[in-house]
Short mmCIF file of C-alpha atoms and ligand atoms in Angstrom, two decimals:
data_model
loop_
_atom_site.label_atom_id
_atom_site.label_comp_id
_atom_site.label_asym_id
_atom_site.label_seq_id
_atom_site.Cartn_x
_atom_site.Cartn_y
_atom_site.Cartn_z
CA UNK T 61 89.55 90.18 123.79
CA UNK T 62 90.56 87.57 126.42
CA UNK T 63 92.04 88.45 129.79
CA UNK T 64 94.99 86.37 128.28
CA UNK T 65 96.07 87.99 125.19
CA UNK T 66 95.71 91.43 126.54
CA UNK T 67 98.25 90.27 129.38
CA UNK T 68 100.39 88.84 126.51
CA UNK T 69 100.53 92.17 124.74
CA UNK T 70 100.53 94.11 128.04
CA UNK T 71 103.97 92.08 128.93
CA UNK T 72 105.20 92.34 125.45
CA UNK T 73 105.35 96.12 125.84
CA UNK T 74 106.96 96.06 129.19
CA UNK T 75 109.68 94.00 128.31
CA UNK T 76 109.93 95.66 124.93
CA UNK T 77 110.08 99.39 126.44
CA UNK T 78 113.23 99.16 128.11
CA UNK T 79 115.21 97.15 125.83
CA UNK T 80 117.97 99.55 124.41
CA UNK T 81 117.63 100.58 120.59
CA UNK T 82 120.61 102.55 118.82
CA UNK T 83 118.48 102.90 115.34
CA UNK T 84 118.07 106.19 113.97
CA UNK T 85 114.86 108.06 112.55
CA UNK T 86 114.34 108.14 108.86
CA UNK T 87 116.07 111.71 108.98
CA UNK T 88 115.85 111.71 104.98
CA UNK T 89 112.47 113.13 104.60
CA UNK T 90 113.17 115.90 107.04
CA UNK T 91 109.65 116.26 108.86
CA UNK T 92 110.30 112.55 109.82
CA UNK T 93 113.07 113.93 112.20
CA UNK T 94 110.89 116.25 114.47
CA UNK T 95 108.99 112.83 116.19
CA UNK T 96 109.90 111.28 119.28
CA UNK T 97 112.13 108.89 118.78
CA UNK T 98 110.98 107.35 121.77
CA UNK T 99 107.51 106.08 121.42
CA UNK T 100 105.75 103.10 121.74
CA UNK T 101 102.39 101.71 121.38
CA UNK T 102 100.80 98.19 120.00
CA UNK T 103 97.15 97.75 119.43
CA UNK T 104 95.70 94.52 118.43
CA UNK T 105 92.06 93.99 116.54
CA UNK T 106 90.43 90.31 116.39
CA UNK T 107 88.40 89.49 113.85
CA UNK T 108 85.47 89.28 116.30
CA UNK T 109 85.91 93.17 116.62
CA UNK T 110 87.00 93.04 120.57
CA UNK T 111 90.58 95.00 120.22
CA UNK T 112 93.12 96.09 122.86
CA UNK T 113 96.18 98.46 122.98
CA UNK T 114 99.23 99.60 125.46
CA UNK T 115 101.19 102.93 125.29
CA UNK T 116 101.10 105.45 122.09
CA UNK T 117 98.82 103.48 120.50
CA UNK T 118 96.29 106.56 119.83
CA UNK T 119 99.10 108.82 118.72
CA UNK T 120 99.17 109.21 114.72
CA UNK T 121 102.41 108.50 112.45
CA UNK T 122 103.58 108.54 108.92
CA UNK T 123 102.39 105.23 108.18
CA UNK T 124 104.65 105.82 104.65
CA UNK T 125 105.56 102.22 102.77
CA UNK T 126 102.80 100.12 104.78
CA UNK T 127 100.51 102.25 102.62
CA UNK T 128 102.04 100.22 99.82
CA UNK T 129 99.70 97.46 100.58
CA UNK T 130 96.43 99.74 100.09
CA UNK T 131 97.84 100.82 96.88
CA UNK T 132 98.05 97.31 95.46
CA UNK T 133 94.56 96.49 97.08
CA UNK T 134 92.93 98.78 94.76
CA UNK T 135 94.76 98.17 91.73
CA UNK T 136 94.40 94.32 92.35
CA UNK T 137 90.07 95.61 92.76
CA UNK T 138 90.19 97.32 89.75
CA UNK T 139 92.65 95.29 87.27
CA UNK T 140 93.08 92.14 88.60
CA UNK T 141 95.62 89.69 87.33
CA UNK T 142 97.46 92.23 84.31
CA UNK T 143 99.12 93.90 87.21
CA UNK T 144 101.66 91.03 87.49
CA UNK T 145 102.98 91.99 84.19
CA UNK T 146 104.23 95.23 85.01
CA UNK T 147 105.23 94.09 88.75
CA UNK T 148 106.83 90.39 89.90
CA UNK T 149 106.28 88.88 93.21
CA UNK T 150 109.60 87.75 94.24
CA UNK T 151 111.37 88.93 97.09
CA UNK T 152 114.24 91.01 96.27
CA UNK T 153 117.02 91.04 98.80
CA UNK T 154 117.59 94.49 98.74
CA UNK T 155 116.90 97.60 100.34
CA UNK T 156 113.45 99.62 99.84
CA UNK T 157 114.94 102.16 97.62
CA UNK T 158 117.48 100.67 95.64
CA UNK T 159 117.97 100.84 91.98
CA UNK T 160 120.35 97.88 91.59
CA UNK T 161 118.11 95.32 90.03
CA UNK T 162 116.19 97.65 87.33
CA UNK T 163 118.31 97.01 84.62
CA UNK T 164 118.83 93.47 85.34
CA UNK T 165 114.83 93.19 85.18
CA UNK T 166 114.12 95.78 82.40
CA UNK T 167 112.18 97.96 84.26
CA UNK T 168 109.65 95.66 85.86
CA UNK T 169 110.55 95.21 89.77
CA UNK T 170 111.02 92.89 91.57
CA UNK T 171 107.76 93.36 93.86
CA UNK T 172 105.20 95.87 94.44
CA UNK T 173 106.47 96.51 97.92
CA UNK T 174 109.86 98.21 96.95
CA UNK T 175 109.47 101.64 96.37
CA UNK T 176 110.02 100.94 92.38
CA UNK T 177 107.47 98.57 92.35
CA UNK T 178 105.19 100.65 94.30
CA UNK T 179 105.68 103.47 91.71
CA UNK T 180 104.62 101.54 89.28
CA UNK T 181 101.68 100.52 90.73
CA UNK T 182 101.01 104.50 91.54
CA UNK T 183 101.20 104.70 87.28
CA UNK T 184 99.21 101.93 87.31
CA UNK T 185 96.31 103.46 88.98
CA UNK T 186 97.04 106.89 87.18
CA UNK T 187 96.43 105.54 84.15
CA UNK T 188 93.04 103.56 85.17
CA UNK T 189 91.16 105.89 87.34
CA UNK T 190 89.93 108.85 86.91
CA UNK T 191 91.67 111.07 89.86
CA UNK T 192 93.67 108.16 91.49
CA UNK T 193 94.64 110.68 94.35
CA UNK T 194 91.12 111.19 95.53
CA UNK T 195 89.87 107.65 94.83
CA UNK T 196 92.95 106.16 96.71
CA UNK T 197 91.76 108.36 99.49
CA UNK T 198 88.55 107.92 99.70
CA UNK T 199 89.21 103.83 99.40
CA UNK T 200 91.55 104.22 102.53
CA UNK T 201 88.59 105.98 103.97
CA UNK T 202 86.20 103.80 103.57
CA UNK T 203 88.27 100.85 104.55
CA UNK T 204 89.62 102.63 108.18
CA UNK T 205 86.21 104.14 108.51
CA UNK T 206 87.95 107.67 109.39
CA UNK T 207 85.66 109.87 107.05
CA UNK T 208 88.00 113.09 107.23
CA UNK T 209 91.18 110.78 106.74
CA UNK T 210 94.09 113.26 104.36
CA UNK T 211 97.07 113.00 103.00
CA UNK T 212 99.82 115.25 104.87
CA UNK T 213 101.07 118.31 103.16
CA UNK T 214 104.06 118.75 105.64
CA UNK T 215 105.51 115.06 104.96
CA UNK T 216 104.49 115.04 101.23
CA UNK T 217 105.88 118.46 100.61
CA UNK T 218 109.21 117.27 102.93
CA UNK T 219 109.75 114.27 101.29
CA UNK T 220 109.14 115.92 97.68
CA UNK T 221 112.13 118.36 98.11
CA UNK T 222 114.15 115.40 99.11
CA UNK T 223 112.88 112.60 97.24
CA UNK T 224 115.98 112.44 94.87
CA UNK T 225 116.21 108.66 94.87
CA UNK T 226 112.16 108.21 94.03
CA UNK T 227 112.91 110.70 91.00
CA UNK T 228 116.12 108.63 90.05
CA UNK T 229 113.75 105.20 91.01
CA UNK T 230 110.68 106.62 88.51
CA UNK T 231 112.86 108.28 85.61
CA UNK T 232 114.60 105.31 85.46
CA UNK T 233 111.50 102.84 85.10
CA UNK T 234 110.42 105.52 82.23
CA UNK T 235 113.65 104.74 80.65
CA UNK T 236 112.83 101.14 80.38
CA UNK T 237 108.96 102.13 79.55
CA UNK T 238 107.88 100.29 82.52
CA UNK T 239 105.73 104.22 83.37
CA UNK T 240 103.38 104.76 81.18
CA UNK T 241 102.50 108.87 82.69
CA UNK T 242 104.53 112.09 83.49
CA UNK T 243 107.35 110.91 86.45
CA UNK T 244 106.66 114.03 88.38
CA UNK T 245 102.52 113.23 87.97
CA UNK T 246 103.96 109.67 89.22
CA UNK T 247 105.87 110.76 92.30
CA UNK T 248 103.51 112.92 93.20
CA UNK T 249 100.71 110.44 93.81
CA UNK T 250 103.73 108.41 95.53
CA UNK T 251 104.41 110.93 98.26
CA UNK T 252 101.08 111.71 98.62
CA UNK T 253 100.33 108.06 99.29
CA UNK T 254 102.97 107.85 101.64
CA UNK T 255 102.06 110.47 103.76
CA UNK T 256 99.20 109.12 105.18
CA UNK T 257 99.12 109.16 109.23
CA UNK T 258 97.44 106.82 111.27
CA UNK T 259 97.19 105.72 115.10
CA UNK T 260 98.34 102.04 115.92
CA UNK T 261 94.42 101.31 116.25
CA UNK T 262 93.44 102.61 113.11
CA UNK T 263 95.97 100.59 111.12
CA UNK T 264 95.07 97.88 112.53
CA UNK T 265 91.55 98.23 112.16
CA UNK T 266 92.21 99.28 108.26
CA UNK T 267 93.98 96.33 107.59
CA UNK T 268 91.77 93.31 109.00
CA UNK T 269 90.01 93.41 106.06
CA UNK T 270 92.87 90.68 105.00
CA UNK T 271 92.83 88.74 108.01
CA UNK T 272 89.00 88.65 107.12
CA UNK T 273 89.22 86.87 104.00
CA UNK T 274 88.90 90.34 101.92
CA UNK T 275 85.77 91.41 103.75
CA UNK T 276 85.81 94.88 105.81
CA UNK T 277 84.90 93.55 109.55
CA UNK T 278 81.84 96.10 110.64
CA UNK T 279 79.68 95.66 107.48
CA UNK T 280 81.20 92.73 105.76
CA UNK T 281 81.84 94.62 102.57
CA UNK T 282 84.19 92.70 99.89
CA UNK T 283 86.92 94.69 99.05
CA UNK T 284 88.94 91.64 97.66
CA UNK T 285 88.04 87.68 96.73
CA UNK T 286 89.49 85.48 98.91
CA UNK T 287 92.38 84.54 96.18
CA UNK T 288 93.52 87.99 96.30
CA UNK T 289 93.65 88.75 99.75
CA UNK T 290 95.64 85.11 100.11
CA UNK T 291 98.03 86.81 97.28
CA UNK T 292 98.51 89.93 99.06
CA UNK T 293 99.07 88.35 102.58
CA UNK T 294 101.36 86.29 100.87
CA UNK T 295 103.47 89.04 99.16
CA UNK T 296 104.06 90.99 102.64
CA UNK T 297 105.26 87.16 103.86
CA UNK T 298 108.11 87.52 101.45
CA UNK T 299 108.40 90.98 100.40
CA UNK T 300 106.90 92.95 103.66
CA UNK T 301 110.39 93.77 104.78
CA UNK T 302 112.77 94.32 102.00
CA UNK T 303 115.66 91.99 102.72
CA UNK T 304 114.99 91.70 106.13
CA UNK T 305 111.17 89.53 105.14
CA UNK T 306 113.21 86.45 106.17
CA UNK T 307 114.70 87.51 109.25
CA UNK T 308 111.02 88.25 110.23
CA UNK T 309 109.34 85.45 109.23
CA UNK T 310 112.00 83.38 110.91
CA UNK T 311 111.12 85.40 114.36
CA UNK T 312 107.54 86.60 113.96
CA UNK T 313 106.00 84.51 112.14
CA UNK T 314 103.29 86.66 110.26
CA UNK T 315 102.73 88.41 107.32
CA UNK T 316 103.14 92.04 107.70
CA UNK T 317 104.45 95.39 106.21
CA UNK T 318 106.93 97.94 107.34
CA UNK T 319 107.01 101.70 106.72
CA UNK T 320 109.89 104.22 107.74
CA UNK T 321 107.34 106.55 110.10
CA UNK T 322 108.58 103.27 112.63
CA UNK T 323 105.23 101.26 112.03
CA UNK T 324 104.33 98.04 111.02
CA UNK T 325 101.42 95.64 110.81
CA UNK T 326 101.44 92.32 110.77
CA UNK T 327 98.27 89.44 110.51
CA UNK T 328 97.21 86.11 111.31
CA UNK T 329 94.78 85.35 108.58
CA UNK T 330 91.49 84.69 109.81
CA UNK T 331 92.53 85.83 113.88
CA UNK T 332 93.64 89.57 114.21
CA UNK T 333 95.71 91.97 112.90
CA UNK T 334 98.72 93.80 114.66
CA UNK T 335 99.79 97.48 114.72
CA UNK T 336 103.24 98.87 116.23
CA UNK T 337 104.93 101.86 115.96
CA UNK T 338 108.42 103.31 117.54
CA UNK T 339 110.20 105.35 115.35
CA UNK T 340 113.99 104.59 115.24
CA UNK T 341 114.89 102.43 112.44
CA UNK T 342 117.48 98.79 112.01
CA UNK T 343 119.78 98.95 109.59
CA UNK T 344 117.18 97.86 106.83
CA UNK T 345 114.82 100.68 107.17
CA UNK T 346 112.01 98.28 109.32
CA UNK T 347 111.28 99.46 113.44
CA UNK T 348 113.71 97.60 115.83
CA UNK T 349 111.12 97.64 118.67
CA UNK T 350 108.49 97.13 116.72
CA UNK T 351 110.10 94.07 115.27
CA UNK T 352 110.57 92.69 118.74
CA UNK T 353 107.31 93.43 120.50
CA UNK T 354 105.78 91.24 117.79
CA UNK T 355 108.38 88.97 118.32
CA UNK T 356 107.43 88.64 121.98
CA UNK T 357 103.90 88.48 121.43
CA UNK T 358 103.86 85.78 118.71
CA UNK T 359 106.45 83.53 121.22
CA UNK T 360 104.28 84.08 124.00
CA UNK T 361 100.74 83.66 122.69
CA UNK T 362 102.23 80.40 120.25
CA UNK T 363 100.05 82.22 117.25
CA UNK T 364 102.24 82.49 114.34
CA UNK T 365 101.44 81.02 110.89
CA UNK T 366 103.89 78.31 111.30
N1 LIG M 54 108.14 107.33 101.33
C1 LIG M 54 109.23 106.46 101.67
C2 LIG M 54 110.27 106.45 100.56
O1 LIG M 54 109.91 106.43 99.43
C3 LIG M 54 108.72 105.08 101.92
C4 LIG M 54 109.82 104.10 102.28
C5 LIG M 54 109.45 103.16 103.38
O2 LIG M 54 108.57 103.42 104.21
N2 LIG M 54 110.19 102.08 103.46
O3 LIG M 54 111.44 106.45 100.78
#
Protein backbone atom coordinates (compact mmCIF):
# COMPACT_ATOMS: atom_id res chain seq x y z
CA UNK A 1 0.00 0.00 0.00
CA UNK A 2 1.44 3.46 -0.85
CA UNK A 3 2.47 6.00 1.77
CA UNK A 4 -0.34 8.01 -0.06
CA UNK A 5 -3.45 6.11 0.19
CA UNK A 6 -2.84 5.04 3.69
CA UNK A 7 -2.61 8.92 4.53
CA UNK A 8 -5.85 9.30 2.48
CA UNK A 9 -7.67 6.76 4.59
CA UNK A 10 -5.78 7.79 7.75
CA UNK A 11 -7.36 11.52 7.16
CA UNK A 12 -10.61 10.13 6.09
CA UNK A 13 -11.07 8.66 9.58
CA UNK A 14 -10.00 11.72 11.39
CA UNK A 15 -12.23 13.95 9.81
CA UNK A 16 -14.94 11.31 9.78
CA UNK A 17 -14.64 10.53 13.72
CA UNK A 18 -15.77 13.67 14.97
CA UNK A 19 -18.41 14.57 12.65
CA UNK A 20 -21.75 14.38 14.70
CA UNK A 21 -24.22 11.40 13.79
CA UNK A 22 -27.89 11.35 15.36
CA UNK A 23 -28.71 7.74 13.62
CA UNK A 24 -29.86 5.10 15.75
CA UNK A 25 -28.78 1.28 16.02
CA UNK A 26 -30.88 -1.29 14.31
CA UNK A 27 -32.63 -1.79 17.84
CA UNK A 28 -35.14 -4.30 15.98
CA UNK A 29 -33.17 -7.40 16.28
CA UNK A 30 -32.50 -6.82 19.93
CA UNK A 31 -28.78 -8.20 20.28
CA UNK A 32 -28.02 -5.44 17.65
CA UNK A 33 -28.66 -2.89 20.54
CA UNK A 34 -25.93 -4.06 23.08
CA UNK A 35 -22.85 -2.65 20.48
CA UNK A 36 -21.21 0.51 20.73
CA UNK A 37 -22.77 2.80 18.93
CA UNK A 38 -19.69 4.56 18.70
CA UNK A 39 -17.20 2.71 16.67
CA UNK A 40 -15.23 3.16 13.84
CA UNK A 41 -12.80 1.42 11.73
CA UNK A 42 -12.00 1.26 7.72
CA UNK A 43 -9.65 -1.25 6.27
CA UNK A 44 -8.75 -1.25 2.70
CA UNK A 45 -7.27 -4.47 0.58
CA UNK A 46 -5.60 -3.87 -3.02
CA UNK A 47 -5.69 -6.31 -5.33
CA UNK A 48 -1.89 -6.66 -5.06
CA UNK A 49 -2.63 -8.04 -1.45
CA UNK A 50 -0.76 -4.92 0.45
CA UNK A 51 -3.91 -3.74 2.79
CA UNK A 52 -4.17 -1.04 5.49
CA UNK A 53 -6.70 -0.11 8.27
CA UNK A 54 -7.44 2.80 11.04
CA UNK A 55 -9.52 2.39 14.29
CA UNK A 56 -11.99 -0.77 15.01
CA UNK A 57 -11.09 -2.26 12.08
CA UNK A 58 -10.18 -5.76 13.87
CA UNK A 59 -13.33 -5.67 15.96
CA UNK A 60 -16.11 -8.18 14.50
CA UNK A 61 -19.87 -7.08 13.58
CA UNK A 62 -23.08 -8.43 12.29
CA UNK A 63 -22.18 -8.07 8.83
CA UNK A 64 -26.28 -8.97 8.25
CA UNK A 65 -27.61 -7.78 4.49
CA UNK A 66 -23.93 -7.38 2.97
CA UNK A 67 -24.05 -11.17 3.33
CA UNK A 68 -26.70 -10.86 0.65
CA UNK A 69 -24.05 -10.63 -1.91
CA UNK A 70 -22.37 -14.12 -0.89
CA UNK A 71 -25.71 -15.62 -1.09
CA UNK A 72 -26.25 -14.66 -4.71
CA UNK A 73 -22.49 -15.57 -5.48
CA UNK A 74 -23.22 -19.09 -4.90
CA UNK A 75 -26.48 -19.41 -6.39
CA UNK A 76 -25.19 -17.45 -9.52
CA UNK A 77 -21.97 -20.63 -9.18
CA UNK A 78 -24.34 -23.16 -9.03
CA UNK A 79 -27.45 -22.06 -11.35
CA UNK A 80 -26.38 -19.49 -13.38
CA UNK A 81 -28.67 -17.43 -15.51
CA UNK A 82 -32.43 -19.23 -14.26
CA UNK A 83 -31.98 -17.22 -11.15
CA UNK A 84 -33.18 -14.04 -12.94
CA UNK A 85 -36.50 -15.60 -13.30
CA UNK A 86 -37.38 -15.84 -9.85
CA UNK A 87 -35.42 -12.43 -8.93
CA UNK A 88 -35.22 -8.95 -11.25
CA UNK A 89 -32.37 -6.63 -11.18
CA UNK A 90 -33.91 -3.32 -10.97
CA UNK A 91 -33.48 -1.04 -8.26
CA UNK A 92 -36.45 -0.66 -6.20
CA UNK A 93 -36.78 2.64 -4.41
CA UNK A 94 -37.80 1.33 -1.33
CA UNK A 95 -36.73 0.36 1.92
CA UNK A 96 -34.89 -3.15 2.68
CA UNK A 97 -37.85 -4.71 4.20
CA UNK A 98 -40.78 -3.52 2.59
CA UNK A 99 -43.61 -5.45 1.20
CA UNK A 100 -45.12 -2.72 -1.01
CA UNK A 101 -44.12 -3.89 -4.42
CA UNK A 102 -44.91 -7.84 -4.05
CA UNK A 103 -48.16 -7.77 -5.36
CA UNK A 104 -47.49 -5.32 -7.98
CA UNK A 105 -44.63 -7.88 -9.18
CA UNK A 106 -46.40 -11.22 -8.35
CA UNK A 107 -44.09 -12.41 -6.06
CA UNK A 108 -40.82 -12.01 -7.89
CA UNK A 109 -38.79 -8.91 -6.32
CA UNK A 110 -37.56 -6.43 -7.41
CA UNK A 111 -33.73 -7.41 -6.69
CA UNK A 112 -31.89 -9.93 -4.83
CA UNK A 113 -30.59 -7.34 -2.43
CA UNK A 114 -33.98 -6.53 -0.64
CA UNK A 115 -34.63 -8.75 1.98
CA UNK A 116 -37.58 -10.42 -0.30
CA UNK A 117 -35.37 -10.97 -2.93
CA UNK A 118 -32.75 -12.29 -0.76
CA UNK A 119 -35.29 -14.85 0.62
CA UNK A 120 -35.82 -16.05 -2.39
CA UNK A 121 -32.55 -16.63 -3.27
CA UNK A 122 -32.17 -18.47 0.39
CA UNK A 123 -35.18 -20.97 -1.31
CA UNK A 124 -33.27 -20.93 -4.14
CA UNK A 125 -30.29 -22.55 -2.71
CA UNK A 126 -32.58 -24.77 -0.40
CA UNK A 127 -33.94 -26.32 -3.06
CA UNK A 128 -30.48 -26.98 -5.06
CA UNK A 129 -28.04 -28.02 -2.49
CA UNK A 130 -27.91 -30.49 -0.40
CA UNK A 131 -27.57 -28.67 3.24
CA UNK A 132 -27.46 -25.01 1.91
CA UNK A 133 -26.65 -23.89 5.58
CA UNK A 134 -23.40 -25.72 5.78
CA UNK A 135 -22.39 -25.27 2.12
CA UNK A 136 -23.13 -21.44 2.37
CA UNK A 137 -20.76 -21.61 5.26
CA UNK A 138 -18.21 -23.37 4.25
CA UNK A 139 -18.24 -21.17 0.73
CA UNK A 140 -17.91 -17.97 3.00
CA UNK A 141 -15.09 -19.88 4.51
CA UNK A 142 -13.26 -20.63 1.92
CA UNK A 143 -13.63 -17.31 0.26
CA UNK A 144 -12.48 -15.13 3.74
CA UNK A 145 -10.03 -17.87 4.44
CA UNK A 146 -11.27 -17.90 8.28
CA UNK A 147 -11.52 -21.82 8.61
CA UNK A 148 -13.62 -21.72 12.00
CA UNK A 149 -15.89 -18.85 10.48
CA UNK A 150 -19.99 -19.54 12.20
CA UNK A 151 -23.02 -18.30 12.02
CA UNK A 152 -24.14 -16.47 15.43
CA UNK A 153 -26.68 -18.13 17.58
CA UNK A 154 -27.27 -14.92 19.75
CA UNK A 155 -28.18 -12.63 16.57
CA UNK A 156 -29.93 -15.49 14.65
CA UNK A 157 -31.91 -16.58 17.63
CA UNK A 158 -32.59 -12.48 18.39
CA UNK A 159 -33.59 -11.67 15.17
CA UNK A 160 -35.82 -14.99 14.84
CA UNK A 161 -38.10 -13.95 17.80
CA UNK A 162 -38.42 -10.63 16.15
CA UNK A 163 -38.30 -11.24 12.60
CA UNK A 164 -42.10 -10.55 12.08
CA UNK A 165 -41.66 -8.60 8.87
CA UNK A 166 -39.20 -11.52 7.20
CA UNK A 167 -42.18 -14.02 8.16
CA UNK A 168 -44.81 -11.51 6.65
CA UNK A 169 -41.90 -10.84 3.59
CA UNK A 170 -41.56 -14.99 3.01
CA UNK A 171 -45.35 -16.08 3.62
CA UNK A 172 -46.24 -13.63 1.37
CA UNK A 173 -43.83 -14.68 -1.62
CA UNK A 174 -45.39 -18.37 -0.83
CA UNK A 175 -48.67 -16.83 -1.50
CA UNK A 176 -47.67 -15.80 -4.92
CA UNK A 177 -45.57 -19.28 -5.30
CA UNK A 178 -42.51 -17.35 -5.78
CA UNK A 179 -41.01 -20.12 -2.49
CA UNK A 180 -40.86 -23.20 -3.53
CA UNK A 181 -39.86 -24.83 0.51
CA UNK A 182 -41.32 -24.57 4.11
CA UNK A 183 -41.21 -20.42 5.05
CA UNK A 184 -39.92 -21.21 8.46
CA UNK A 185 -37.06 -23.77 6.67
CA UNK A 186 -36.69 -20.39 4.47
CA UNK A 187 -36.21 -17.85 7.22
CA UNK A 188 -34.23 -19.88 8.97
CA UNK A 189 -31.40 -20.15 6.48
CA UNK A 190 -32.11 -16.20 6.17
CA UNK A 191 -31.19 -15.34 9.73
CA UNK A 192 -28.65 -17.66 9.83
CA UNK A 193 -27.07 -16.02 6.81
CA UNK A 194 -27.39 -12.81 8.28
CA UNK A 195 -25.73 -13.39 11.29
CA UNK A 196 -22.49 -13.77 10.13
CA UNK A 197 -19.74 -11.44 11.98
CA UNK A 198 -16.78 -10.21 10.50
CA UNK A 199 -13.86 -7.58 11.22
CA UNK A 200 -13.55 -4.59 8.66
CA UNK A 201 -10.37 -6.59 7.31
CA UNK A 202 -11.97 -9.72 6.80
CA UNK A 203 -14.80 -8.29 4.72
CA UNK A 204 -12.77 -6.75 2.81
CA UNK A 205 -10.52 -9.42 2.16
CA UNK A 206 -13.77 -11.80 1.45
CA UNK A 207 -15.03 -9.64 -1.00
CA UNK A 208 -12.00 -8.81 -3.47
CA UNK A 209 -12.69 -11.74 -5.09
CA UNK A 210 -15.04 -9.21 -7.30
CA UNK A 211 -12.68 -6.53 -7.63
CA UNK A 212 -10.49 -9.50 -8.95
CA UNK A 213 -12.44 -10.37 -11.86
CA UNK A 214 -14.16 -13.45 -9.86
CA UNK A 215 -10.83 -14.91 -8.81
CA UNK A 216 -10.04 -15.32 -4.87
CA UNK A 217 -6.67 -13.06 -4.54
CA UNK A 218 -4.13 -15.62 -2.52
CA UNK A 219 -4.60 -18.68 -4.81
CA UNK A 220 -6.38 -17.32 -7.78
CA UNK A 221 -9.27 -19.70 -7.44
CA UNK A 222 -12.46 -18.84 -9.78
CA UNK A 223 -15.34 -18.51 -7.83
CA UNK A 224 -17.23 -16.57 -10.65
CA UNK A 225 -16.56 -15.82 -14.70
CA UNK A 226 -15.81 -12.54 -15.29
CA UNK A 227 -19.58 -11.83 -16.69
CA UNK A 228 -20.89 -12.66 -13.40
CA UNK A 229 -18.80 -10.90 -11.16
CA UNK A 230 -19.42 -7.66 -13.71
CA UNK A 231 -23.32 -8.59 -12.98
CA UNK A 232 -22.98 -8.71 -9.37
CA UNK A 233 -20.78 -5.51 -9.03
CA UNK A 234 -23.26 -4.05 -11.06
CA UNK A 235 -26.38 -5.00 -8.99
CA UNK A 236 -24.79 -3.48 -5.61
CA UNK A 237 -24.23 -0.16 -8.11
CA UNK A 238 -27.98 0.09 -8.24
CA UNK A 239 -29.45 -1.99 -5.66
CA UNK A 240 -26.49 -1.96 -2.82
CA UNK A 241 -28.42 0.57 -0.83
CA UNK A 242 -32.09 0.21 -1.08
CA UNK A 243 -33.34 3.62 -2.13
CA UNK A 244 -30.53 5.35 -0.99
CA UNK A 245 -28.06 3.31 -4.16
CA UNK A 246 -28.36 6.72 -5.91
CA UNK A 247 -27.56 9.00 -3.27
CA UNK A 248 -24.35 6.84 -3.01
CA UNK A 249 -23.34 6.49 -6.25
CA UNK A 250 -23.82 10.20 -6.70
CA UNK A 251 -21.20 10.71 -3.59
CA UNK A 252 -19.06 7.57 -3.52
CA UNK A 253 -18.82 6.49 -6.50
CA UNK A 254 -18.45 2.59 -6.08
CA UNK A 255 -20.29 -0.35 -6.02
CA UNK A 256 -20.92 -1.58 -2.62
CA UNK A 257 -23.40 -3.21 -0.10
CA UNK A 258 -24.87 -2.15 3.15
CA UNK A 259 -25.94 -4.25 6.15
CA UNK A 260 -27.76 -2.98 9.42
CA UNK A 261 -24.71 -4.34 11.93
CA UNK A 262 -23.39 -0.48 10.51
CA UNK A 263 -21.04 -2.04 7.77
CA UNK A 264 -20.54 -1.70 4.33
CA UNK A 265 -18.18 -2.57 1.50
CA UNK A 266 -17.68 -1.00 -1.38
CA UNK A 267 -15.09 -1.85 -4.69
CA UNK A 268 -13.24 -0.48 -7.44
CA UNK A 269 -13.18 -3.31 -9.87
CA UNK A 270 -9.85 -4.40 -10.62
CA UNK A 271 -8.08 -1.86 -7.57
CA UNK A 272 -9.27 -2.73 -3.94
CA UNK A 273 -12.04 -3.30 -2.00
CA UNK A 274 -13.34 -1.18 1.06
CA UNK A 275 -14.68 -2.19 4.49
CA UNK A 276 -16.40 0.28 7.15
CA UNK A 277 -18.29 -0.20 9.98
CA UNK A 278 -20.00 2.31 12.73
CA UNK A 279 -23.09 1.20 13.90
CA UNK A 280 -25.80 3.96 14.04
CA UNK A 281 -27.97 3.91 11.10
CA UNK A 282 -29.55 7.07 8.35
CA UNK A 283 -32.86 7.06 7.90
CA UNK A 284 -32.64 4.25 5.14
CA UNK A 285 -31.16 1.58 7.20
CA UNK A 286 -27.30 2.17 5.47
CA UNK A 287 -24.20 3.57 8.19
CA UNK A 288 -24.08 7.45 8.20
CA UNK A 289 -20.30 7.43 8.94
CA UNK A 290 -19.61 4.81 7.03
CA UNK A 291 -21.25 6.46 4.09
CA UNK A 292 -19.06 9.48 4.56
CA UNK A 293 -15.63 8.04 5.27
CA UNK A 294 -15.97 6.49 1.82
CA UNK A 295 -17.14 9.57 0.67
CA UNK A 296 -13.96 11.28 1.82
CA UNK A 297 -11.73 8.74 0.66
CA UNK A 298 -13.09 8.39 -2.92
CA UNK A 299 -12.93 12.63 -3.15
CA UNK A 300 -9.58 12.60 -1.91
CA UNK A 301 -7.82 9.73 -3.65
CA UNK A 302 -10.00 10.80 -7.23
CA UNK A 303 -10.72 6.74 -7.50
CA UNK A 304 -14.29 6.31 -8.09
CA UNK A 305 -15.78 4.45 -11.09
CA UNK A 306 -16.85 7.57 -12.71
N1 LIG B 1 -31.27 -9.39 8.84
C1 LIG B 1 -31.70 -8.06 8.48
C2 LIG B 1 -33.20 -8.04 8.20
O1 LIG B 1 -33.68 -8.94 7.60
C3 LIG B 1 -30.94 -7.59 7.28
C4 LIG B 1 -31.34 -6.20 6.84
C5 LIG B 1 -30.18 -5.33 6.44
O2 LIG B 1 -29.03 -5.55 6.85
N2 LIG B 1 -30.49 -4.30 5.71
O3 LIG B 1 -33.90 -7.15 8.56
Amino acid sequence: MTSNFKSIIENAYQHTKPLKDQGKLATYIPELANVNPDKLGVHMTKIDGTSFGVGDHLEKFSIQSIAKVLSLALAVKFLGEKIWTRVDVEPSGTKFDSLLLLETYKGIPRNPFVNSGAIVICDILISHLENAREEFLEFVRDLSDIPNLTYSDNIADSEKATGYRNVALCNFIKSLGNIKNDPAEVLDFYFDMCSLEMNCEQLSRTFSFLANGGKKLNDGKKILTSSQTKRLNALMLTCGFYDESGEFAFKVGLPGKSGVGGGIVALYPNKYTMAVWSPRLNANGNSFKGMKLLEDITTHSEMSIF
